[in-house]
Tab-separated table of C-alpha atoms in Angstrom:
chain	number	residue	atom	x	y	z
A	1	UNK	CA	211.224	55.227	-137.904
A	2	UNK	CA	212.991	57.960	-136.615
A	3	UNK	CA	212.153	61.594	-136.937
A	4	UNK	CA	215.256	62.457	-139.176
A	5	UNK	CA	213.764	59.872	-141.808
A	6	UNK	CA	210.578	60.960	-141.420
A	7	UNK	CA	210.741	64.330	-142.238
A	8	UNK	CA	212.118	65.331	-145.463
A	9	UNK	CA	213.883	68.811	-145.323
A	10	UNK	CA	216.621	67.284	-148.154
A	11	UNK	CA	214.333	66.453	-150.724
A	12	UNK	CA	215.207	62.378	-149.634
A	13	UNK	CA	211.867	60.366	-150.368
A	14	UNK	CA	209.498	59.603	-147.477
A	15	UNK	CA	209.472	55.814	-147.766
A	16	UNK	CA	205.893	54.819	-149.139
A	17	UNK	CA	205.749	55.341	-153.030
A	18	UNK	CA	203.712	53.277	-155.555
A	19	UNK	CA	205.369	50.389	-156.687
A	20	UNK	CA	205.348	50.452	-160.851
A	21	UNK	CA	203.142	46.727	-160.552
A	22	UNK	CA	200.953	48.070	-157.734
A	23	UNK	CA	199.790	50.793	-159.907
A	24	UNK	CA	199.215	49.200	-163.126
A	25	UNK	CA	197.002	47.280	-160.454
A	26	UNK	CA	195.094	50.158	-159.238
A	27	UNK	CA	194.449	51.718	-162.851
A	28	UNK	CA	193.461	48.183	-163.666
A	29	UNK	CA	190.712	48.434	-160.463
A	30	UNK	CA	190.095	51.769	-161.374
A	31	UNK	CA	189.019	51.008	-164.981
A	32	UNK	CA	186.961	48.096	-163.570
A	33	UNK	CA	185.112	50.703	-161.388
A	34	UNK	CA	184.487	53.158	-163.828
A	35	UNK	CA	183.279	50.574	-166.344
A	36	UNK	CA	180.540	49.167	-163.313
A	37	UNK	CA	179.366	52.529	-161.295
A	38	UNK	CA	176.585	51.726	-159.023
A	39	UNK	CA	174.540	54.639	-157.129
A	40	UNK	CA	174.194	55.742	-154.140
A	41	UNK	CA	173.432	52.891	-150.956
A	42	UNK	CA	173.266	50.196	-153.908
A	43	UNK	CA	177.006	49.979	-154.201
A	44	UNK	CA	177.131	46.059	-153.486
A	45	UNK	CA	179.464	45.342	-156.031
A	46	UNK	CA	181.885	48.139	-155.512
A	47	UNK	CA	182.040	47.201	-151.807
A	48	UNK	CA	182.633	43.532	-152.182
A	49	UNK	CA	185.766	44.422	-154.552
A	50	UNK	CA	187.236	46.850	-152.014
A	51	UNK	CA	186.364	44.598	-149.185
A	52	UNK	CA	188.478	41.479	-150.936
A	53	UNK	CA	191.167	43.383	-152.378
A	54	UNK	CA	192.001	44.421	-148.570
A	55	UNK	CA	191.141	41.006	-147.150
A	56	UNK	CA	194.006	40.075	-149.948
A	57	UNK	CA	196.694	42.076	-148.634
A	58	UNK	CA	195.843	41.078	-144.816
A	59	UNK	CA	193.489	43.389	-143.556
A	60	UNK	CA	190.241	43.011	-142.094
A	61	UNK	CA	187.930	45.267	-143.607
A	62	UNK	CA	184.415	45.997	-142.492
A	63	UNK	CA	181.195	46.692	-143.607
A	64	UNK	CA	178.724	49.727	-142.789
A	65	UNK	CA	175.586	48.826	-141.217
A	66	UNK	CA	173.901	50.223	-143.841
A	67	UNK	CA	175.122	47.482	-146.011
A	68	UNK	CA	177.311	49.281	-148.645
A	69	UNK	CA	180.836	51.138	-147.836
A	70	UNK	CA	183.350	50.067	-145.691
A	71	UNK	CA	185.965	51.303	-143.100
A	72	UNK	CA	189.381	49.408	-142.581
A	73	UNK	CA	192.066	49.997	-139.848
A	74	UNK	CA	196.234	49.984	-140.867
A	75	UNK	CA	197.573	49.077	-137.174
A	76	UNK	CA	196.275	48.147	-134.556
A	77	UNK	CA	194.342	51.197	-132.360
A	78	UNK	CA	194.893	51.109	-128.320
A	79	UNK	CA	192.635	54.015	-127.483
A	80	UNK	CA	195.593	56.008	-127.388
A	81	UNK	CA	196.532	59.381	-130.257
A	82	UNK	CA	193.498	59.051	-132.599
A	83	UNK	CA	193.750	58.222	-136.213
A	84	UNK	CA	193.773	59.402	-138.953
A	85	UNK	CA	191.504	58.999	-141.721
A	86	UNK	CA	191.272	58.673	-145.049
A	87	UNK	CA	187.986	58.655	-146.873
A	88	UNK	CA	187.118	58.287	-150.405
A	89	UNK	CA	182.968	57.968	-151.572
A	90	UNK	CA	182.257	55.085	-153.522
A	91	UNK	CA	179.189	56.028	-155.653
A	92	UNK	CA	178.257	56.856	-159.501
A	93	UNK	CA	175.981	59.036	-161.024
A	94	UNK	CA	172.411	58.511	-162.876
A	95	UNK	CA	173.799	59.680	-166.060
A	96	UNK	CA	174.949	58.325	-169.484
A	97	UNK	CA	178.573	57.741	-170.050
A	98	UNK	CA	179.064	59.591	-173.411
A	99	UNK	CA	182.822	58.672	-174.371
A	100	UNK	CA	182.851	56.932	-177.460
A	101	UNK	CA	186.380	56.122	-177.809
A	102	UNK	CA	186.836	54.279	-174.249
A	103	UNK	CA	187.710	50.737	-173.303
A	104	UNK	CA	186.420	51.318	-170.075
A	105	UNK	CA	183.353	52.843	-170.486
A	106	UNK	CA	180.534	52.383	-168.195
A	107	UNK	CA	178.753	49.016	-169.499
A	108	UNK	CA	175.305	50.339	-167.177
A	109	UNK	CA	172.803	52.128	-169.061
A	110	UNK	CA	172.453	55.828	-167.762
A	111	UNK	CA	175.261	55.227	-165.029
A	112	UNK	CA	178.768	56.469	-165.124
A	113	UNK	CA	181.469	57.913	-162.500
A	114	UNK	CA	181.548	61.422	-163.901
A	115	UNK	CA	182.410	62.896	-160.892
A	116	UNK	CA	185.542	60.531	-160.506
A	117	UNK	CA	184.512	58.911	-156.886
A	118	UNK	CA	186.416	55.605	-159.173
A	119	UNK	CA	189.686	57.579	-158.670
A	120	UNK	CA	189.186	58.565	-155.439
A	121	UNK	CA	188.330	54.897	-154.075
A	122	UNK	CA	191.422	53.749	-155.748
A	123	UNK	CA	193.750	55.965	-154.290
A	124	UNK	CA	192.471	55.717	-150.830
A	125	UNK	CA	192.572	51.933	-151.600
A	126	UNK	CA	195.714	52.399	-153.259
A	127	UNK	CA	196.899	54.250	-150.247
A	128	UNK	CA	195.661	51.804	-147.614
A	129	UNK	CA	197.756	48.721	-149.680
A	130	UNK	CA	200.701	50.722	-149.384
A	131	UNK	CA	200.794	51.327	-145.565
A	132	UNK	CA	199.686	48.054	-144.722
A	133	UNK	CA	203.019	47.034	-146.504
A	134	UNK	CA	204.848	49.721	-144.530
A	135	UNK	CA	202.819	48.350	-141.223
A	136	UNK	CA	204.469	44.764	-141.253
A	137	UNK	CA	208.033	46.250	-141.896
A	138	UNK	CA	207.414	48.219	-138.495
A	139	UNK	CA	207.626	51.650	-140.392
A	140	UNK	CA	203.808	53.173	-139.640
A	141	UNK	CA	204.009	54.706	-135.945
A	142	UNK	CA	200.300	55.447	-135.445
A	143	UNK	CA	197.330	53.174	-137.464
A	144	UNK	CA	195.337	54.846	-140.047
A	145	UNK	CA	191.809	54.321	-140.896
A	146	UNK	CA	190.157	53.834	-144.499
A	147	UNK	CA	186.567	55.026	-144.647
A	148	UNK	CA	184.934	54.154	-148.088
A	149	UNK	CA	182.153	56.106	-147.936
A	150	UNK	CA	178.598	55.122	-150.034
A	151	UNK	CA	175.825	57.506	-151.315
A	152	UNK	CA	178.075	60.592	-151.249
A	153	UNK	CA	175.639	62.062	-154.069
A	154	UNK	CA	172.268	61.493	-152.369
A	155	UNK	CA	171.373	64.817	-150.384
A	156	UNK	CA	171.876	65.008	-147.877
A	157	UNK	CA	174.642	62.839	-148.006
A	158	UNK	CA	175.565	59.421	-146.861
A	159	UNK	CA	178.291	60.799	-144.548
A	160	UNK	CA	176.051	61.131	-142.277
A	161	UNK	CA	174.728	57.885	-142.344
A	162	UNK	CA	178.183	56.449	-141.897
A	163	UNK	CA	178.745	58.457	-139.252
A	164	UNK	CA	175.964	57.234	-137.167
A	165	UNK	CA	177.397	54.006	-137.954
A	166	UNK	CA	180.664	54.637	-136.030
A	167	UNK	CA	183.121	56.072	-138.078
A	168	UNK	CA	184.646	58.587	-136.590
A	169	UNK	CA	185.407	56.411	-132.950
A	170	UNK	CA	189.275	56.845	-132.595
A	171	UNK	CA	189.950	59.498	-135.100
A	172	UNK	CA	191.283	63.010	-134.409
A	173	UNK	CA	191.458	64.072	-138.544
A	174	UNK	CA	189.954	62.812	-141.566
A	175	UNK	CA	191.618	63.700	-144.901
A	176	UNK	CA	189.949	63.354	-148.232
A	177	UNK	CA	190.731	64.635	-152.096
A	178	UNK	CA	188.303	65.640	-155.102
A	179	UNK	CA	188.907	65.254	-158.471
A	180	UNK	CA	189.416	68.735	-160.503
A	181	UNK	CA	189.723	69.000	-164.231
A	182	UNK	CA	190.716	72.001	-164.306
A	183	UNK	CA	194.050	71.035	-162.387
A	184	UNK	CA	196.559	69.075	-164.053
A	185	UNK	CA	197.588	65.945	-162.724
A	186	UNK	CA	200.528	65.641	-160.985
A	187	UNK	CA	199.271	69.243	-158.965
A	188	UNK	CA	197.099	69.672	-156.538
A	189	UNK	CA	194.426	72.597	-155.787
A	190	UNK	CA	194.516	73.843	-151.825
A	191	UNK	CA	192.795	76.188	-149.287
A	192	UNK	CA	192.657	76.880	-146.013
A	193	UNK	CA	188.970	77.308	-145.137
A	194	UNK	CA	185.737	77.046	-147.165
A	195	UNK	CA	186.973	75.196	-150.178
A	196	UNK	CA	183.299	74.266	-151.483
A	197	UNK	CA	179.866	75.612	-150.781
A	198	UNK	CA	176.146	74.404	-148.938
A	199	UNK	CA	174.163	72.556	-151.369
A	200	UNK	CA	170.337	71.863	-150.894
A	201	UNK	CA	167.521	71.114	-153.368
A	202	UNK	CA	164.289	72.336	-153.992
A	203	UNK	CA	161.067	70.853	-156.121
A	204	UNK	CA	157.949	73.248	-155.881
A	205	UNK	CA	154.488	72.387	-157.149
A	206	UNK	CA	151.866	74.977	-158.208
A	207	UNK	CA	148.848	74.307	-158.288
A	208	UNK	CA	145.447	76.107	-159.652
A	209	UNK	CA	142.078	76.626	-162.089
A	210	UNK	CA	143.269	76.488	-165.916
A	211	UNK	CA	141.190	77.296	-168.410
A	212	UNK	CA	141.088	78.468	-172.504
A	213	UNK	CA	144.359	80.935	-173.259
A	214	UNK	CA	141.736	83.149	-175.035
A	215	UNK	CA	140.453	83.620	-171.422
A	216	UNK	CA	143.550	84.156	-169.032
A	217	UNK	CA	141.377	86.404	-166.867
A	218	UNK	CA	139.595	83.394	-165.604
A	219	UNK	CA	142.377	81.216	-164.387
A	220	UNK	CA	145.334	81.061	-162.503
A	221	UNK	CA	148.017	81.672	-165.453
A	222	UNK	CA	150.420	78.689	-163.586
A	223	UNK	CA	152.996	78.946	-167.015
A	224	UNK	CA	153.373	82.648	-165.973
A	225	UNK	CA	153.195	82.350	-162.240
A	226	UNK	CA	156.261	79.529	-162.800
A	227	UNK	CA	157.988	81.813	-165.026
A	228	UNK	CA	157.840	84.397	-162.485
A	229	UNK	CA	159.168	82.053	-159.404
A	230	UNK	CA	162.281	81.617	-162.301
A	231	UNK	CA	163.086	84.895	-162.518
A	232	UNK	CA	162.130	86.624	-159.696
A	233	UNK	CA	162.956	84.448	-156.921
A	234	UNK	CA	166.439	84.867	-157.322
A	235	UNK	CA	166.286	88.224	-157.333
A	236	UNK	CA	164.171	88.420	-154.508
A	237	UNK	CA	166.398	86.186	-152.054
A	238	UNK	CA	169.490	88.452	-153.096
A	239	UNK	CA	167.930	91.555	-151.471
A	240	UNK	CA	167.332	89.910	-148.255
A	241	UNK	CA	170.886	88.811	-147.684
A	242	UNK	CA	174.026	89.524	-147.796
A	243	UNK	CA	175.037	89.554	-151.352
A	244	UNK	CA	179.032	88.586	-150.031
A	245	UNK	CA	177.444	85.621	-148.156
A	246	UNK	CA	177.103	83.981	-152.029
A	247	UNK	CA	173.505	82.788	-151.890
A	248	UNK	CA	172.409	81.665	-155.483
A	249	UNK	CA	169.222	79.805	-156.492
A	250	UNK	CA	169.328	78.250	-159.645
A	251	UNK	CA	166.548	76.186	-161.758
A	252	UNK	CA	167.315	72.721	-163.186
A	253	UNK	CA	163.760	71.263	-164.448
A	254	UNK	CA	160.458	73.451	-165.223
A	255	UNK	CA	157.413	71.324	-166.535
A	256	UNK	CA	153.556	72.553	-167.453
A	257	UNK	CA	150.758	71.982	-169.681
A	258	UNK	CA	150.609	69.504	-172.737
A	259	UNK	CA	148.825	72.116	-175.457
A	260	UNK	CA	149.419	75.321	-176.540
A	261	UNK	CA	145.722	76.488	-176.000
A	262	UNK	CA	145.243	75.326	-172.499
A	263	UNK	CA	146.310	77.305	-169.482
A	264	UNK	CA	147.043	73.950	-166.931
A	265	UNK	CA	146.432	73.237	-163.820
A	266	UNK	CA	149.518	72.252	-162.592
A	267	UNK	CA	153.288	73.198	-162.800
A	268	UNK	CA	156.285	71.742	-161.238
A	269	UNK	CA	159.533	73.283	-160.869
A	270	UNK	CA	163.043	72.130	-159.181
A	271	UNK	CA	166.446	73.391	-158.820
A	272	UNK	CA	169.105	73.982	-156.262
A	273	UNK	CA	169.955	76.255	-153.571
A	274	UNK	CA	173.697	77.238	-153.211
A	275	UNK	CA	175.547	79.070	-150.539
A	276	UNK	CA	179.366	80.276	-150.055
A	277	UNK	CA	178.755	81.235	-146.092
A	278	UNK	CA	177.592	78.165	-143.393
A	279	UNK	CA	175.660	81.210	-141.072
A	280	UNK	CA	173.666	82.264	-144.803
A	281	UNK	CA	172.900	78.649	-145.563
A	282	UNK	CA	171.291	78.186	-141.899
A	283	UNK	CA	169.127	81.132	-142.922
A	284	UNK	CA	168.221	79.699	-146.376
A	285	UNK	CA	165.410	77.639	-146.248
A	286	UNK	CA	163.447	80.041	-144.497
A	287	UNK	CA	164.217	82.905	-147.135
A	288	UNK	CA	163.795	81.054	-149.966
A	289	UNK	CA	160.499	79.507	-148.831
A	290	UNK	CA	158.762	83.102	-148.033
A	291	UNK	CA	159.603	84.198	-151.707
A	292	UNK	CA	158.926	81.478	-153.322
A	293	UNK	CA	155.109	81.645	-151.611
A	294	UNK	CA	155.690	85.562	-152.091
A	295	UNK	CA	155.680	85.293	-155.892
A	296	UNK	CA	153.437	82.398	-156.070
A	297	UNK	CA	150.316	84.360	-153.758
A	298	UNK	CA	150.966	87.093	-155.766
A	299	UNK	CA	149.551	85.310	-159.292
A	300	UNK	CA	147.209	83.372	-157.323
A	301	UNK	CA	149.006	80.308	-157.531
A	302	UNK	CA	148.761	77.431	-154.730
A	303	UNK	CA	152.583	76.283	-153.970
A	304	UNK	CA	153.614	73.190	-151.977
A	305	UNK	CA	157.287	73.394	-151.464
A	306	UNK	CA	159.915	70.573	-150.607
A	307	UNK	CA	162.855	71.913	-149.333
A	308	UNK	CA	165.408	69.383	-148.874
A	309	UNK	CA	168.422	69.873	-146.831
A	310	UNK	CA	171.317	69.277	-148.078
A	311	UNK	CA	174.913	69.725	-146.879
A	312	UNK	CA	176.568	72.587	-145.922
A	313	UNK	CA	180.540	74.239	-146.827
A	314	UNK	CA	183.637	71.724	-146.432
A	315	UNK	CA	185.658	74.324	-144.400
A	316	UNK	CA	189.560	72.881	-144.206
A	317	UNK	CA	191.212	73.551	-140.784
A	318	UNK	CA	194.750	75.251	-140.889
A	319	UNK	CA	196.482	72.584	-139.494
A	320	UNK	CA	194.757	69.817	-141.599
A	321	UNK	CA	195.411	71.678	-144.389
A	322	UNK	CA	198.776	72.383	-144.142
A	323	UNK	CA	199.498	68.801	-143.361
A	324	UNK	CA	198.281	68.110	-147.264
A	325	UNK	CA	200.664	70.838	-148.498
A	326	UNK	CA	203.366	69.423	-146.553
A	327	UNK	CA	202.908	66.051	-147.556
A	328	UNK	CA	202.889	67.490	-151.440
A	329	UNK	CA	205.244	69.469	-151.428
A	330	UNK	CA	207.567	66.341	-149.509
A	331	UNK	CA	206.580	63.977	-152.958
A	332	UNK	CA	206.547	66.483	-155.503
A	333	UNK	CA	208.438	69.659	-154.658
A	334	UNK	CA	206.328	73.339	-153.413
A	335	UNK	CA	205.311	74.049	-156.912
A	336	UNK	CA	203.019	71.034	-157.343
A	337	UNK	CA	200.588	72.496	-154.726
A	338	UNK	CA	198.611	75.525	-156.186
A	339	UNK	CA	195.789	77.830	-154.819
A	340	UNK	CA	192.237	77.138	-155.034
A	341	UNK	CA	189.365	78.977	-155.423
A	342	UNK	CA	186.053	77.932	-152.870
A	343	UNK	CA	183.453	76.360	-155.206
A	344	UNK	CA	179.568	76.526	-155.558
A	345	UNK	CA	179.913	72.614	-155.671
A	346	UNK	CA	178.805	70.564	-152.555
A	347	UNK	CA	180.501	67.882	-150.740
A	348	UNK	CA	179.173	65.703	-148.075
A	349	UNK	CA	182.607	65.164	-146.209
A	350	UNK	CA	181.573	68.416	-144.627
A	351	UNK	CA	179.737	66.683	-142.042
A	352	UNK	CA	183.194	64.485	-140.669
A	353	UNK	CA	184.061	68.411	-140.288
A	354	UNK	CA	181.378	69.123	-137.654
A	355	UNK	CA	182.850	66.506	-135.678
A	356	UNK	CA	186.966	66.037	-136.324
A	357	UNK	CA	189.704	68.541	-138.141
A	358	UNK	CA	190.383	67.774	-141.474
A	359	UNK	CA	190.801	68.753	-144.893
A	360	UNK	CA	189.931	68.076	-148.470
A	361	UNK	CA	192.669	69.119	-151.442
A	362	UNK	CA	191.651	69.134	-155.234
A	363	UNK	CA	193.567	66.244	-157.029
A	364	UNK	CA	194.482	67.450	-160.621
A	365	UNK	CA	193.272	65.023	-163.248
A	366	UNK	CA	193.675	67.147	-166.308
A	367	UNK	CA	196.500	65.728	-168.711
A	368	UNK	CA	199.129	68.782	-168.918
A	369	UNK	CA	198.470	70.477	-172.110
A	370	UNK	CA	195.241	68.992	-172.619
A	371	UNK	CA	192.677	72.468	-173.540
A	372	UNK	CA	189.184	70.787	-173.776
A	373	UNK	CA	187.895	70.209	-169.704
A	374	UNK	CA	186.028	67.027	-169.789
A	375	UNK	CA	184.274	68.797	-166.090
A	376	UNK	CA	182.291	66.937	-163.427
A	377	UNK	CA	179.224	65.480	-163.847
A	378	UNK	CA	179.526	65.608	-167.568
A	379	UNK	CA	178.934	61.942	-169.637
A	380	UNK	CA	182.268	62.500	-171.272
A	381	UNK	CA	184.252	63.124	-167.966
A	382	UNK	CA	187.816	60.907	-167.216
A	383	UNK	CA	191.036	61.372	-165.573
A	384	UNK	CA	194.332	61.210	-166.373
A	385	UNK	CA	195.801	58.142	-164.546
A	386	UNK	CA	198.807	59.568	-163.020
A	387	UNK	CA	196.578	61.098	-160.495
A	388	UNK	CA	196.357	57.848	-158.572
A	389	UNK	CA	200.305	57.575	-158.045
A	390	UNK	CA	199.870	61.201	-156.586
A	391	UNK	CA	196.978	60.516	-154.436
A	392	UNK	CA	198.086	57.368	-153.588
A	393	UNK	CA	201.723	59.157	-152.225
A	394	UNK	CA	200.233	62.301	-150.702
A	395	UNK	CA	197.890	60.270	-148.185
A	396	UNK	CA	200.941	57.740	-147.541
A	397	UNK	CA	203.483	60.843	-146.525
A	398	UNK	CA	200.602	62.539	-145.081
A	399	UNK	CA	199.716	59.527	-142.926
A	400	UNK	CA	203.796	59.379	-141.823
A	401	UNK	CA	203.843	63.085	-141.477
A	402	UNK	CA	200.630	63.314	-138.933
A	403	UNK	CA	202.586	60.343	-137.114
A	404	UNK	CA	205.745	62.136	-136.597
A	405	UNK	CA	204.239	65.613	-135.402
């Protein structure tokens, strides 16, 4: 291919758009996905239907040592320019699917892909199809790697565990997208930098003498010395950074006692700990720990604290990023690519960061003019469908774009 057909100054399609049948195929795959989510490092059947849908069109797929996920190769590699990667996670969520007019909703009890990791396997997929098709008519200069990517919602991520399994060996930039409902499909959201935030998780226990509430004075009050780690740990850990650094601790689950006359003996508490800046989040753990004993010592409360890391901010590189937009804007004209704002919402492709370039873009999945957000990690969440055609065409005339530069 030459350069002149690569590049697309005219408006002239890059070659590499979805055939009409191919995606009526992929929404069929997708549906089958959504209606079957498995979680995290237990995603045996969503691997095995990757795995022989490639091995279908020719490829040779392979799978993780860790037994679930996958990473396939478009080309053959010479240990020459590195690839580039594309990298969708595989896994569901532990949580109900709650549409009740759906053909395709989940059929597991308390599973569902709310977060849409379904769409973003099938466009990779979808993706991966296409270029192999390009790669036997001689018209992909440089292979491209598919990483399928298992427990992506198990802190602190299985990124890392597929990295340890290898990876990352011949790429130079890994490319990924994330479903937004708030964008509609056919659009993108974009930004150069830290585009989400460090996520880790906490669960405290505290622990002391109950006793009779007519007696308070005699015990360790553990329902007020858990209310107080609620509301004043927060408060405390914003004085002792820097409030622009975005550091936000925020409760999820707070359990005690079994009768309203009884002080207890025990209390549990967990939430998460958030983070806009990757220098704050390295200083987290030990900040939040000293307040959380802080307020705890101070009601005589013993506290046993599990911190668990998490992951810290995707940060898109320039150039990675700018590939994305250019890709866009080449399928779908400048105005399909808007700005994004960097959310509190973790992602474990920020650990390919620490290692290669790359960048992750927000794939719109609202339907335009649709007003109710069905958001992430909500029972009722879907996606409009048209967001795998536009997926599936951004990675292919990104992946012919990174070639020709």
């Amino acid at each position: 291919m030459s350069p002149e057909s690569e590049v697309d100054p005219a408006g002239e399609q890059l070659p590499g758009t979805l055939p009409a049948s191919l995606h009526a195929e992929l929404v069929a795959f997708r549906r089958d996905l959504h209606m079957h989510p498995e979680l995290g490092n237990q995603e045996f059947r969503t691997t095995a239907a990757i795995k022989e849908r490639l091995e279908k069109a020719g490829l040779k797929p392979r799978v993780l040592a860790v037994g679930t996920g996958l990473i396939c190769d478009i080309g053959d590699w010479d240990g020459g320019r590195p690839m580039l990667a594309l990298r969708a996670d595989i896994d569901g969520l532990p949580i109900p699917d709650t549409k009740s007019e759906c053909s395709y909703r989940s059929t597991v009890p308390d599973r569902a892909h709310a977060c849409g990791h379904d769409v973003h396997t099938t466009v990779v997929l979808g993706a991966g199809l296409v270029l192999a098709e390009l790669d036997r008519k001689g018209l992909l200069p440089r292979p491209v790697r598919l990483l399928f990517q298992p427990a992506e919602e198990v802190l602190p991520g299985g990124a890392a565990d597929a990295i340890d399994c290898g990876v990352l060996e011949g790429v130079g930039q890994i490319l990924a997208v994330h479903c937004d409902p708030r964008v509609d499909a056919g659009r993108i959201g974009l930004r150069t930098g830290a585009i989400t935030s460090a996520c880790d998780r906490l669960e405290i226990s505290l622990d002391g003498p109950g006793g009779h509430t007519a007696r308070p004075h005699l015990t360790t009050d553990l329902v007020t010395a858990a209310a107080r780690v609620v509301t004043d740990v927060p408060a405390i850990v914003g004085r002792r950074i820097d409030t622009r650094a975005g550091l936000a601790v925020t409760w999820g689950r707070i359990e005690s006692g079994h009768a309203p006359n009884v002080i207890p003996q025990h209390a549990e508490l967990s939430g998460t700990v958030r983070c806009l800046d990757i220098e704050a989040w390295r200083q987290a753990p030990d900040i939040v720990v000293a307040a959380i004993d802080e307020v705890a010592n101070l009601h005589g409360a013993k506290s046993e604290i599990n911190y668990v890391r998490g992951v810290p901010p995707v940060v898109n590189h320039a150039d990675s990023t700018e590939l994305i937009r250019t890709a866009m804007t080449a399928r779908r004209g400048a105005d399909s690519v808007e700005s994004t704002e960097q959310s509190l919402g973790g992602e474990d492709f920020s650990w390919y960061l620490e290692h290669v370039p790359g960048a992750m873009a927000r794939l719109g999945v609202r339907t335009p003019g649709e007003r109710t957000v069905r958001d992430l990690h909500q029972g009722d969440f879907d996606a409009d469908e048209h967001a795998i055609t536009v997926g599936v065409e951004m990675f292919t005339a990104a992946a012919l774009l990174d070639a020709a530069s």
